[in-house]
PDB file of C-alpha atoms in Angstrom:
ATOM      1  CA  GLN A 264     -24.580 -13.429  -6.576  1.00 84.00           C
ATOM      2  CA  VAL A 265     -22.020 -10.704  -6.983  1.00 93.00           C
ATOM      3  CA  GLN A 266     -21.144  -7.764  -9.252  1.00 96.00           C
ATOM      4  CA  LEU A 267     -18.091  -5.871  -9.729  1.00 97.00           C
ATOM      5  CA  MET A 268     -18.292  -2.124 -11.172  1.00 96.00           C
ATOM      6  CA  GLU A 269     -15.574  -0.462 -12.978  1.00 96.00           C
ATOM      7  CA  SER A 270     -15.507   3.207 -13.592  1.00 97.00           C
ATOM      8  CA  GLY A 271     -13.478   6.343 -14.141  1.00 97.00           C
ATOM      9  CA  GLY A 272     -12.030   5.062 -17.185  1.00 97.00           C
ATOM     10  CA  GLY A 273     -11.659   7.799 -20.478  1.00 98.00           C
ATOM     11  CA  LEU A 274      -9.501   9.456 -22.614  1.00 98.00           C
ATOM     12  CA  VAL A 275      -6.633  11.284 -21.082  1.00 98.00           C
ATOM     13  CA  GLN A 276      -3.699  12.947 -22.529  1.00 98.00           C
ATOM     14  CA  ALA A 277       0.332  11.572 -21.952  1.00 98.00           C
ATOM     15  CA  GLY A 278       1.292  12.655 -18.537  1.00 98.00           C
ATOM     16  CA  GLY A 279      -2.207  12.953 -17.251  1.00 98.00           C
ATOM     17  CA  SER A 280      -3.768  11.147 -14.591  1.00 98.00           C
ATOM     18  CA  LEU A 281      -7.047   8.924 -14.076  1.00 98.00           C
ATOM     19  CA  ARG A 282      -8.556   6.950 -10.834  1.00 98.00           C
ATOM     20  CA  LEU A 283      -9.941   3.854 -11.600  1.00 98.00           C
ATOM     21  CA  SER A 284     -12.717   2.308  -8.755  1.00 98.00           C
ATOM     22  CA  CYS A 285     -13.906  -1.299  -8.692  1.00 98.00           C
ATOM     23  CA  ALA A 286     -17.156  -1.418  -6.323  1.00 97.00           C
ATOM     24  CA  ALA A 287     -17.998  -4.835  -5.439  1.00 97.00           C
ATOM     25  CA  SER A 288     -22.161  -5.479  -4.415  1.00 96.00           C
ATOM     26  CA  GLY A 289     -24.285  -8.639  -3.507  1.00 95.00           C
ATOM     27  CA  ASN A 290     -23.938 -11.339  -1.352  1.00 93.00           C
ATOM     28  CA  ILE A 291     -20.646 -10.613   0.148  1.00 94.00           C
ATOM     29  CA  PHE A 292     -19.229 -12.301   3.719  1.00 93.00           C
ATOM     30  CA  SER A 293     -15.619 -10.588   2.978  1.00 93.00           C
ATOM     31  CA  ILE A 294     -13.227 -10.503   0.313  1.00 95.00           C
ATOM     32  CA  SER A 295      -9.672 -11.587  -0.424  1.00 95.00           C
ATOM     33  CA  ASP A 296      -7.107 -10.544  -2.790  1.00 97.00           C
ATOM     34  CA  MET A 297      -8.369  -7.825  -5.448  1.00 97.00           C
ATOM     35  CA  GLY A 298      -6.434  -6.511  -8.377  1.00 98.00           C
ATOM     36  CA  TRP A 299      -6.498  -4.813 -11.319  1.00 98.00           C
ATOM     37  CA  TYR A 300      -5.430  -6.682 -14.766  1.00 98.00           C
ATOM     38  CA  ARG A 301      -5.528  -4.604 -18.361  1.00 98.00           C
ATOM     39  CA  GLN A 302      -5.669  -5.909 -22.188  1.00 98.00           C
ATOM     40  CA  ALA A 303      -4.945  -4.247 -25.007  1.00 96.00           C
ATOM     41  CA  PRO A 304      -6.619  -5.006 -28.183  1.00 90.00           C
ATOM     42  CA  GLY A 305      -4.905  -8.340 -29.553  1.00 92.00           C
ATOM     43  CA  GLY A 306      -3.053  -8.414 -26.718  1.00 94.00           C
ATOM     44  CA  GLN A 307      -2.626 -10.751 -23.439  1.00 96.00           C
ATOM     45  CA  ARG A 308      -4.605  -9.851 -20.329  1.00 97.00           C
ATOM     46  CA  GLU A 309      -2.358  -9.150 -17.550  1.00 97.00           C
ATOM     47  CA  LEU A 310      -1.762  -8.329 -13.985  1.00 98.00           C
ATOM     48  CA  VAL A 311      -1.145  -4.390 -13.360  1.00 98.00           C
ATOM     49  CA  ALA A 312      -1.553  -4.629  -9.713  1.00 98.00           C
ATOM     50  CA  SER A 313      -3.006  -6.621  -7.067  1.00 98.00           C
ATOM     51  CA  ILE A 314      -3.705  -5.547  -3.306  1.00 98.00           C
ATOM     52  CA  SER A 315      -4.424  -8.138  -0.269  1.00 97.00           C
ATOM     53  CA  GLU A 316      -6.897  -8.033   2.120  1.00 93.00           C
ATOM     54  CA  ASP A 317      -3.844  -7.023   4.927  1.00 92.00           C
ATOM     55  CA  ASP A 318      -3.117  -4.483   2.109  1.00 95.00           C
ATOM     56  CA  ASP A 319       0.057  -5.789   0.583  1.00 97.00           C
ATOM     57  CA  THR A 320       0.085  -4.568  -2.904  1.00 98.00           C
ATOM     58  CA  LYS A 321       1.996  -5.480  -5.382  1.00 98.00           C
ATOM     59  CA  TYR A 322       2.773  -3.840  -9.343  1.00 98.00           C
ATOM     60  CA  SER A 323       3.812  -4.755 -12.755  1.00 98.00           C
ATOM     61  CA  ASP A 324       7.413  -3.657 -13.556  1.00 98.00           C
ATOM     62  CA  SER A 325       5.694  -1.084 -16.376  1.00 97.00           C
ATOM     63  CA  VAL A 326       3.842   0.722 -13.901  1.00 98.00           C
ATOM     64  CA  LYS A 327       5.749   0.518 -10.825  1.00 97.00           C
ATOM     65  CA  GLY A 328       6.129   4.324  -9.353  1.00 97.00           C
ATOM     66  CA  ARG A 329       3.106   5.353 -11.285  1.00 98.00           C
ATOM     67  CA  PHE A 330       0.291   3.523 -10.437  1.00 98.00           C
ATOM     68  CA  THR A 331      -1.333   3.199  -6.599  1.00 98.00           C
ATOM     69  CA  ILE A 332      -3.732   0.289  -6.097  1.00 98.00           C
ATOM     70  CA  SER A 333      -5.393   0.840  -2.714  1.00 98.00           C
ATOM     71  CA  ARG A 334      -8.943  -0.219  -1.147  1.00 97.00           C
ATOM     72  CA  ASP A 335     -11.548   0.824   1.030  1.00 96.00           C
ATOM     73  CA  ASN A 336     -12.837  -2.299   2.988  1.00 94.00           C
ATOM     74  CA  ALA A 337     -16.019  -0.832   4.615  1.00 94.00           C
ATOM     75  CA  LYS A 338     -17.005  -0.081   0.892  1.00 95.00           C
ATOM     76  CA  ASN A 339     -16.324  -2.608  -0.533  1.00 96.00           C
ATOM     77  CA  THR A 340     -14.311  -0.884  -3.098  1.00 97.00           C
ATOM     78  CA  MET A 341     -11.183  -0.973  -5.195  1.00 98.00           C
ATOM     79  CA  TYR A 342      -9.141   1.802  -6.559  1.00 98.00           C
ATOM     80  CA  LEU A 343      -6.247   2.616  -8.918  1.00 98.00           C
ATOM     81  CA  GLN A 344      -4.604   5.638  -9.068  1.00 98.00           C
ATOM     82  CA  MET A 345      -2.847   6.233 -12.670  1.00 98.00           C
ATOM     83  CA  ASN A 346      -0.540   9.268 -12.678  1.00 98.00           C
ATOM     84  CA  SER A 347       1.848  10.199 -15.610  1.00 98.00           C
ATOM     85  CA  LEU A 348       0.022   8.135 -18.031  1.00 98.00           C
ATOM     86  CA  LYS A 349       1.393   6.810 -21.433  1.00 98.00           C
ATOM     87  CA  PRO A 350       0.123   5.816 -24.416  1.00 97.00           C
ATOM     88  CA  GLY A 351       1.066   2.313 -23.878  1.00 96.00           C
ATOM     89  CA  ASP A 352      -1.002   2.272 -20.811  1.00 98.00           C
ATOM     90  CA  THR A 353      -4.032   2.395 -23.413  1.00 98.00           C
ATOM     91  CA  ALA A 354      -6.250  -0.777 -22.916  1.00 98.00           C
ATOM     92  CA  VAL A 355      -9.546  -2.019 -20.892  1.00 98.00           C
ATOM     93  CA  TYR A 356      -9.084  -2.657 -17.255  1.00 98.00           C
ATOM     94  CA  TYR A 357     -10.584  -4.999 -15.348  1.00 98.00           C
ATOM     95  CA  CYS A 358     -11.536  -5.886 -11.615  1.00 98.00           C
ATOM     96  CA  ASN A 359     -10.924  -8.974 -10.092  1.00 98.00           C
ATOM     97  CA  ALA A 360     -11.956 -10.047  -6.683  1.00 97.00           C
ATOM     98  CA  GLU A 361     -11.948 -13.324  -4.452  1.00 97.00           C
ATOM     99  CA  ILE A 362     -15.099 -13.046  -2.699  1.00 96.00           C
ATOM    100  CA  LEU A 363     -16.328 -15.367   0.306  1.00 93.00           C
ATOM    101  CA  HIS A 364     -19.908 -15.924   0.657  1.00 91.00           C
ATOM    102  CA  SER A 365     -20.431 -17.596   3.580  1.00 87.00           C
ATOM    103  CA  LEU A 366     -17.910 -18.946   6.336  1.00 86.00           C
ATOM    104  CA  GLY A 367     -16.135 -21.964   5.696  1.00 81.00           C
ATOM    105  CA  ILE A 368     -16.950 -21.763   1.778  1.00 84.00           C
ATOM    106  CA  ARG A 369     -14.459 -21.733  -0.974  1.00 88.00           C
ATOM    107  CA  TYR A 370     -13.964 -18.338  -2.208  1.00 91.00           C
ATOM    108  CA  GLN A 371     -15.066 -17.408  -5.466  1.00 95.00           C
ATOM    109  CA  VAL A 372     -13.665 -15.180  -8.158  1.00 96.00           C
ATOM    110  CA  TYR A 373     -15.189 -12.273 -10.151  1.00 97.00           C
ATOM    111  CA  TRP A 374     -14.291 -10.344 -12.951  1.00 97.00           C
ATOM    112  CA  GLY A 375     -15.755  -7.002 -14.031  1.00 97.00           C
ATOM    113  CA  GLN A 376     -16.888  -6.040 -17.128  1.00 97.00           C
ATOM    114  CA  GLY A 377     -14.084  -3.390 -17.683  1.00 97.00           C
ATOM    115  CA  THR A 378     -13.213   0.032 -18.336  1.00 97.00           C
ATOM    116  CA  GLN A 379     -11.609   1.559 -21.504  1.00 98.00           C
ATOM    117  CA  VAL A 380      -8.597   3.552 -20.786  1.00 98.00           C
ATOM    118  CA  THR A 381      -7.156   6.108 -23.832  1.00 98.00           C
ATOM    119  CA  VAL A 382      -3.898   8.005 -23.228  1.00 98.00           C
ATOM    120  CA  SER A 383      -3.431  10.284 -26.556  1.00 97.00           C
ATOM    121  CA  SER A 384       0.016  11.183 -27.128  1.00 92.00           C
TER     122      SER A 384
END
């Protein structure tokens, strides 16, 4: 069993910054792709940023240039540095990871419980 724990969310004024963390724990052989998703109330869950095991990164157009995704494989942790935050960034942010438990076994997809980010004007 694997658990993903998000942290770093909170209330921030527009133009401010937050740094989200996602720590994976449990039976982990390796972690492949990881990503941050967000969902506003009544909205769809959308991909914000992703990072491969080779540190190849992708960003949604709405956050490109403002957010930076990174990972520390030694700590099984992923980060999302969010700068120049806007009220439109307000959402619950979810951590996603593809995790291999044993060599030769299919990767399993895990989700964190989410952390609330609220940006005031």
